């Protein structure tokens, strides 16, 4: 009666004998339904664990249909079940069925009605081993029904019943409900305004062209047309949403004088690093489903270690932010010759500018995530938690938009990767005071900045020591100590842990400002020393953890505390040396590479690409219909696909939801 599930479980988990003969899940399940479905339902009913009435009825109807000759519907139904093929690797533990075919199967009842199917997975777990098989079930059957069908069969044959569990989940084809659609009304309205503004802008262009001479004045890379065509506020407000001008703005690689050109290359490459890190982690986890040995192999490779060491890329973002905040504010203070009273009066507008800059695209993406749009656009057999995707934003969105979600990571379940934006905003609150102190009192400001950096270093050491924070977190990493988390003690997301990189950036921005103000050059010997420091510190931080992440060395608590304490500031100092040299025109070919005009365009979309990369990558990674057999080529192909798609979606998102509000900010709030 229980031959199929017992055979699967014993084969996958409990047998140490030689590999059994190849078997076909579909054929085994056909035999099960043909001979034992009625007896199974009676047996479960007698033990007061009866299937739901509708589920038992539809299953019985499928059984009846299948036993009758010429009933192709039921045959097609069973073809959607997962198969264990003859050439399946012995280590493979995940077998998926025909997801799309299952959701489209319709079984006709005798009385003329019909019922649809749902796609279900059944997961058997014992110890660290997991086996997943996917089946097609009537839509009226619940996940608990599946547990009743498979649970007794599997557990009765398990050698270790105490360490055995079974789980199940189902999903069916759904239409987007009205509750979800309402979150898209505002984004849809903005898109409609953008389309209308584009039509209006193009109309103005055509009128302008007719009135002008044959000289070409319509190039989109020239002066912003929304400023030059019409002077009225209402017209400029509408033109702020023009896709034509916003696309031209994003594709414009021209930069005003005085910018730090190398920042564009560093920002984009750091964004690529972070995005590839998240994608690689998800893909390496997926590799374990079909090729566990490859997962071990790739985690031992230096190339993947470089990608997974993306915490240093986050430090790059904070360093860049500190450099730009310091340099740009010092230029403004110097130009306006701000007094203390003038500085204090400018603070509210400064904070408002920063809030609008970060929040416009951020808020719209939270609305899109809350609608669960991705679940209805692209779904698959590996996205069973898609229905819960976005649920956190419905109740905790205020954590994100008020930028304190990083301080409540246990509660703030919306937009998890938005913790970085919260830290950025928190730094933006204190940066004006530090920079103004540097502007008015150079030595005192420098001393205060160094003291704040030292305070961050001390906080890093203390918290790392208290919670035993493990600086490498891969499946192969070995530590001679255990993590001891404490409520409210968060090492990774806390601003006081991250400030040291930002503080170094503030000092670097101050040095750049003074060098440019005095038109000074860095002495040749000192410039060489800057590159030596960068060449020692940055590779040490990046590759110093490789013996631990690859499982070749067991990390001690002392080593972990030292790395947690000094790695961030070491990386920031090394990167600061590079920025300082390149910003002064003494960076050689590295400066020319980082200052490439193409990076200006790519840097413009880096923020929105970071925002959208997680939903986009999840649809690509978890929307597949089968688990690929991973190799280096497959892994690289999927990482690049996720990156390219994220950049494209980020570009589109910036046109509709970032630049229009940036233009309005400049139009109404610039003094």
mmCIF file of N, CA and C in Angstrom, residues 81 203 361 405 446:
data_model
loop_
_atom_site.group_PDB
_atom_site.id
_atom_site.type_symbol
_atom_site.label_atom_id
_atom_site.label_comp_id
_atom_site.label_asym_id
_atom_site.label_seq_id
_atom_site.Cartn_x
_atom_site.Cartn_y
_atom_site.Cartn_z
ATOM 1 N N UNK A 81 3.589 15.331 -12.484
ATOM 2 C CA UNK A 81 4.313 14.991 -11.253
ATOM 3 C C UNK A 81 5.813 14.917 -11.537
ATOM 4 N N UNK A 203 5.704 67.996 -28.091
ATOM 5 C CA UNK A 203 4.937 69.021 -28.803
ATOM 6 C C UNK A 203 5.674 70.354 -28.778
ATOM 7 N N UNK A 361 12.103 57.397 -4.984
ATOM 8 C CA UNK A 361 12.100 56.071 -5.611
ATOM 9 C C UNK A 361 11.884 54.972 -4.576
ATOM 10 N N UNK A 405 14.764 51.606 10.352
ATOM 11 C CA UNK A 405 14.568 50.166 10.226
ATOM 12 C C UNK A 405 15.828 49.382 10.582
ATOM 13 N N UNK A 446 39.187 68.402 12.715
ATOM 14 C CA UNK A 446 39.911 67.160 12.422
ATOM 15 C C UNK A 446 40.016 66.288 13.667
#
